[in-house]
Short mmCIF file of C-alpha atoms in Angstrom, two decimals:
data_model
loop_
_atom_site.label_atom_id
_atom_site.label_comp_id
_atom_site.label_asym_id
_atom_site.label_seq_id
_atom_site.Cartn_x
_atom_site.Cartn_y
_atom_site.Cartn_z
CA UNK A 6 0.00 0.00 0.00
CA UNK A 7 3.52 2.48 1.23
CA UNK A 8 4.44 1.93 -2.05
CA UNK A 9 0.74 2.78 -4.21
CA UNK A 10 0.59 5.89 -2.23
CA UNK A 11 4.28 6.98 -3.03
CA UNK A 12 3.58 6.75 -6.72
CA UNK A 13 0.52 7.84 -6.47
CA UNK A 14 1.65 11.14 -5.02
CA UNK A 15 4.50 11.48 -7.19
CA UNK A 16 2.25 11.51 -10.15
CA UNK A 17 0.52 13.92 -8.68
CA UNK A 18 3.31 16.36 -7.87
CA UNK A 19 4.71 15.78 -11.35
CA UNK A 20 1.30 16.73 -12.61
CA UNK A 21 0.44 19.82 -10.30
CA UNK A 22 3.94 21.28 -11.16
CA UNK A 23 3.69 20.65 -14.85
CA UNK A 24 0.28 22.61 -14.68
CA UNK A 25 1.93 25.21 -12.57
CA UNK A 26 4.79 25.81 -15.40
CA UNK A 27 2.15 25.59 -18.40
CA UNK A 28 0.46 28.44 -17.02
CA UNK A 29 3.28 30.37 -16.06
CA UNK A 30 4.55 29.88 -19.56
CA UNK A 31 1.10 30.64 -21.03
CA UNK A 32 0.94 33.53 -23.22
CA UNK A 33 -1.40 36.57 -21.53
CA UNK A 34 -4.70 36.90 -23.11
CA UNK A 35 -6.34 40.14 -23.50
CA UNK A 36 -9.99 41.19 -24.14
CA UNK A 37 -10.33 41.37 -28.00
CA UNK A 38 -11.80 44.54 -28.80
CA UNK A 39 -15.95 44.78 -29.45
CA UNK A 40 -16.10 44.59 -33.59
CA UNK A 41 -17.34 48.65 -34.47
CA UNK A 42 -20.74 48.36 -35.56
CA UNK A 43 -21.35 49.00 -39.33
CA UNK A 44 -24.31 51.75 -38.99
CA UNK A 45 -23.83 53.08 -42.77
CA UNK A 46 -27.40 53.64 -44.08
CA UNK A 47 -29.11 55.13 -46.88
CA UNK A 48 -31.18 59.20 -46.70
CA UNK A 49 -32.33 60.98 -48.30
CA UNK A 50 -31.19 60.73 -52.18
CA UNK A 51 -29.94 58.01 -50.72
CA UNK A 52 -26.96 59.79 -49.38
CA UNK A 53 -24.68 57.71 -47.30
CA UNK A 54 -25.82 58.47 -43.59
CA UNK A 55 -23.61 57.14 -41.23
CA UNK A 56 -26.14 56.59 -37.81
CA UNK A 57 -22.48 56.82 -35.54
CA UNK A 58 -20.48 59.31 -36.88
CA UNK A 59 -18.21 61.14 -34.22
CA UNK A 60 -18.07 64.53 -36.27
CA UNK A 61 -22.44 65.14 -35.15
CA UNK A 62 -22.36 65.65 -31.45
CA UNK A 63 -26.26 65.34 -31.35
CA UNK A 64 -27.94 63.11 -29.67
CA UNK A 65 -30.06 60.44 -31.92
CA UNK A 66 -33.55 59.54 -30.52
CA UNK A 67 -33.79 56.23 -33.20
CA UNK A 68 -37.59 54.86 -33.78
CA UNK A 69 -37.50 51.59 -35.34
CA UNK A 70 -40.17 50.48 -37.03
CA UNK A 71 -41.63 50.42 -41.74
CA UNK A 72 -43.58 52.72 -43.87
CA UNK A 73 -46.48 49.86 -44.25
CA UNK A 74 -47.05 49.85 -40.35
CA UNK A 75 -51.17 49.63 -39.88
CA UNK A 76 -51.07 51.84 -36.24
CA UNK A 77 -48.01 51.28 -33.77
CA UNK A 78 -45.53 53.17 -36.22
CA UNK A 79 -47.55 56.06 -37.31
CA UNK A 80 -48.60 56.73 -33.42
CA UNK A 81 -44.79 56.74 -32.30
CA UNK A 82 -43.92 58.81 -34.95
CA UNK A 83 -46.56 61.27 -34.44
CA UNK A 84 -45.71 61.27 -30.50
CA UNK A 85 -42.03 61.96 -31.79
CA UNK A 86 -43.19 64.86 -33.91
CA UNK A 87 -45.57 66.50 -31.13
CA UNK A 88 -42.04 65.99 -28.45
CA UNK A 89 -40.04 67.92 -31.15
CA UNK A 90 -42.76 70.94 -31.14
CA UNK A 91 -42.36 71.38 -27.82
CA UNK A 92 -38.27 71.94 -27.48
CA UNK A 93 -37.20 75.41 -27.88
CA UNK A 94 -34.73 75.39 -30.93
CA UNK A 95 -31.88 75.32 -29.09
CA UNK A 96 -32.23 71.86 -27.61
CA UNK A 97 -33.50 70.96 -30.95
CA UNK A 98 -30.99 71.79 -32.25
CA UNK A 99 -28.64 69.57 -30.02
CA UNK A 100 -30.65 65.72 -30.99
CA UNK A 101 -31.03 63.90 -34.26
CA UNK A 102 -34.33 62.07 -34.77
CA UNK A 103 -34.39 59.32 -37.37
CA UNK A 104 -36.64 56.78 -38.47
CA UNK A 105 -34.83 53.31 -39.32
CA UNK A 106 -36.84 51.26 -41.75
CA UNK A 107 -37.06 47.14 -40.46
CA UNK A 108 -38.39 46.49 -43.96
CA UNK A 109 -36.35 47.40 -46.89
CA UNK A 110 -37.17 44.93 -48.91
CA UNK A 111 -40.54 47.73 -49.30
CA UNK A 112 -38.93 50.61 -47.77
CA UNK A 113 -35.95 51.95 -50.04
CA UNK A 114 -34.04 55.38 -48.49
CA UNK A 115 -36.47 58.09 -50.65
CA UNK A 116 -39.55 56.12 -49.38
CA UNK A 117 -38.60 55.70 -45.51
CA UNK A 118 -37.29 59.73 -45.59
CA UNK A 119 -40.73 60.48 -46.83
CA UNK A 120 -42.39 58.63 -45.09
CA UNK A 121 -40.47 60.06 -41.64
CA UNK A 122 -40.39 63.89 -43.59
CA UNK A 123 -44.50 63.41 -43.15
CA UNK A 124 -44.68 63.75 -39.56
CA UNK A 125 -41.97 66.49 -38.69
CA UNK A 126 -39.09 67.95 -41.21
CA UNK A 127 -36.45 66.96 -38.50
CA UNK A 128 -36.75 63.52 -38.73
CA UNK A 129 -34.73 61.51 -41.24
CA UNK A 130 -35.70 58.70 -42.63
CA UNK A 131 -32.93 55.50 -43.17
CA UNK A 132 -32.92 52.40 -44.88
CA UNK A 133 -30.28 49.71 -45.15
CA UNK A 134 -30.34 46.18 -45.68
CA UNK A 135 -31.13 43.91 -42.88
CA UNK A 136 -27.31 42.91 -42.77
CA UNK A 137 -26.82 45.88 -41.63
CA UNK A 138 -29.82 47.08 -39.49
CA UNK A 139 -30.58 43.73 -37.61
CA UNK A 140 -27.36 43.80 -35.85
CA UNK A 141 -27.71 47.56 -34.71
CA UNK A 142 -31.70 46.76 -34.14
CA UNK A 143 -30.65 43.49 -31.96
CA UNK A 144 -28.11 45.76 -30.08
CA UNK A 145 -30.62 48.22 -28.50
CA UNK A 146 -33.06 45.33 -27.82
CA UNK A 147 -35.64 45.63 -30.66
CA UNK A 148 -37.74 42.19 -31.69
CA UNK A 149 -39.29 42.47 -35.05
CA UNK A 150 -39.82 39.56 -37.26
CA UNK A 151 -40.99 39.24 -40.47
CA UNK A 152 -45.30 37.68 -40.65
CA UNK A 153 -47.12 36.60 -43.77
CA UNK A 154 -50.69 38.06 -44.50
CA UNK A 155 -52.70 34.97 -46.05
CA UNK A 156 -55.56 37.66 -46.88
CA UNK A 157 -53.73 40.91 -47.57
CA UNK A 158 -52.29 42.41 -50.82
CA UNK A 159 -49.37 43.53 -48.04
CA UNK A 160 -48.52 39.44 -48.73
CA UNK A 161 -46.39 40.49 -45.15
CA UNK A 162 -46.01 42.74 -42.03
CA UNK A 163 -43.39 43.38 -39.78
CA UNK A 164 -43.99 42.48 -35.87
CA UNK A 165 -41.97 44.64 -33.89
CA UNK A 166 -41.77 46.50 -30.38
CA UNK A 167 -42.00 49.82 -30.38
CA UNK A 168 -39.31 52.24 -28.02
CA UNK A 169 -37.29 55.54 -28.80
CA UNK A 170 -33.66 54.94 -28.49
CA UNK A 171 -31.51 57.60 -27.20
CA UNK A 172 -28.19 57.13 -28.16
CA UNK A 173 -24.88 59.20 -27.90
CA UNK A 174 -22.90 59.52 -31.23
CA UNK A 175 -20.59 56.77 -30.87
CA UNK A 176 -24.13 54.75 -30.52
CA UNK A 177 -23.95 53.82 -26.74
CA UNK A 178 -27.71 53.60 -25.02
CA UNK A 179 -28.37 56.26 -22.96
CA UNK A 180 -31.99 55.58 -22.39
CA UNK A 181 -35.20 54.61 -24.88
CA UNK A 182 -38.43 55.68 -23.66
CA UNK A 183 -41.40 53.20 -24.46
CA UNK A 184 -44.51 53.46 -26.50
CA UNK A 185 -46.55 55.95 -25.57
CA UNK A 186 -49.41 58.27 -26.80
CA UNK A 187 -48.09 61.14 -25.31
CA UNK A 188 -45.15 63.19 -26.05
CA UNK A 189 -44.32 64.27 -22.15
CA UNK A 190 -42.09 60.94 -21.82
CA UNK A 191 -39.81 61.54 -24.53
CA UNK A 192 -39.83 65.42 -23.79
CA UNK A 193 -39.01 64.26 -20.27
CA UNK A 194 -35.84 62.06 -21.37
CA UNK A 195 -34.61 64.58 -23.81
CA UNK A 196 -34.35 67.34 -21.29
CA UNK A 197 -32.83 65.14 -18.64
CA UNK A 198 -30.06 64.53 -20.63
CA UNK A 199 -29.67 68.36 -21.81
CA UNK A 200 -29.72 68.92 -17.79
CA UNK A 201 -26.96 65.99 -17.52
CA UNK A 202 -24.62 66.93 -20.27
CA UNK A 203 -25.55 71.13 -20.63
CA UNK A 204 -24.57 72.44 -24.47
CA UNK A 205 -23.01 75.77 -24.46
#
């Protein structure tokens, strides 16, 4: 039995130790850096719009949602619109409101900037394909999937929950407000963050 135990912990030693010099030896790892989201999308004329760029220190309030929307679009957009009518121009003038189309396969740039130029003239209207917009859309948390109409000359709609996104230029959350059919809310998180972060 002496004997059994004495090899026994001699493998063990042997094995301990080599662990202990493999991971000594071990080459550091260090966090690999997040991928930078691709947020290039089409505006108007379909101008390259990029949704992150550095160089506009607004804020974004992003609504995601498609032109063919039967009531929860047109609502948030029209709650978006009566928020923007009641800032005074200069914090206007500090946020970027954009609509960002979950359906281009209907909704090309023209159409969703029209379709957003409807309810105020400050809100832009984006389109890209979903290779691009899902991973943004999945980012912030919105759910929207794709439903076929049996009965409908739509042939499809697009299920989706319905938030404003408030997002700092790089594209970092700082808040979304959720549905709502009144404007206070998103007046309300606009002006907090003019209070947090004053403009001169």
């Amino acid at each position: 039995m002496s004997k059994n135990w004495s090899l026994i912990l001699v493998v063990a030693f042997t094995l301990g130790y080599g662990l202990k010099l493999f991971l000594e030896n071990a080459p550091e790892t260090t966090p690999t850096a997040e991928t930078k989201t691709i947020a290039t999308f089409s505006g108007e004329n379909n101008q390259v719009v990029d949704l992150y760029d550095l160089n506009d220190s607004r804020v974004r309030v992003a609504y995601f949602g498609f032109t063919h929307c039967p009531d929860v679009c047109p609502t948030s957009l029209a709650m978006l619109s009566a928020a923007l009518k009641q800032l005074d121009d200069k914090t206007l003038a500090t946020i970027r409101p954009v609509f960002i189309t979950l359906d281009p396969e209907r909704d090309d740039a023209n159409g969703a900037h029209q379709y957003a130029q409807y309810f105020h003239p400050s809100i832009e209207g984006l389109s890209a394909p979903l290779t691009i917009t899902k991973p943004i859309a999945e980012k912030y948390g919105v759910v929207f999937k794709k439903t076929e109409l049996t009965d409908s000359q739509l042939k499809y709609t697009i299920d989706h929950n319905s938030y404003f996104y408030l997002l700092q230029p790089n594209g970092q959350l700082i808040t979304k407000v959720p549905h709502t059919l009144n404007p206070a809310p998103i007046v309300a998180a606009i002006e907090k963050i003019q209070e947090t972060n004053p403009k001169e």
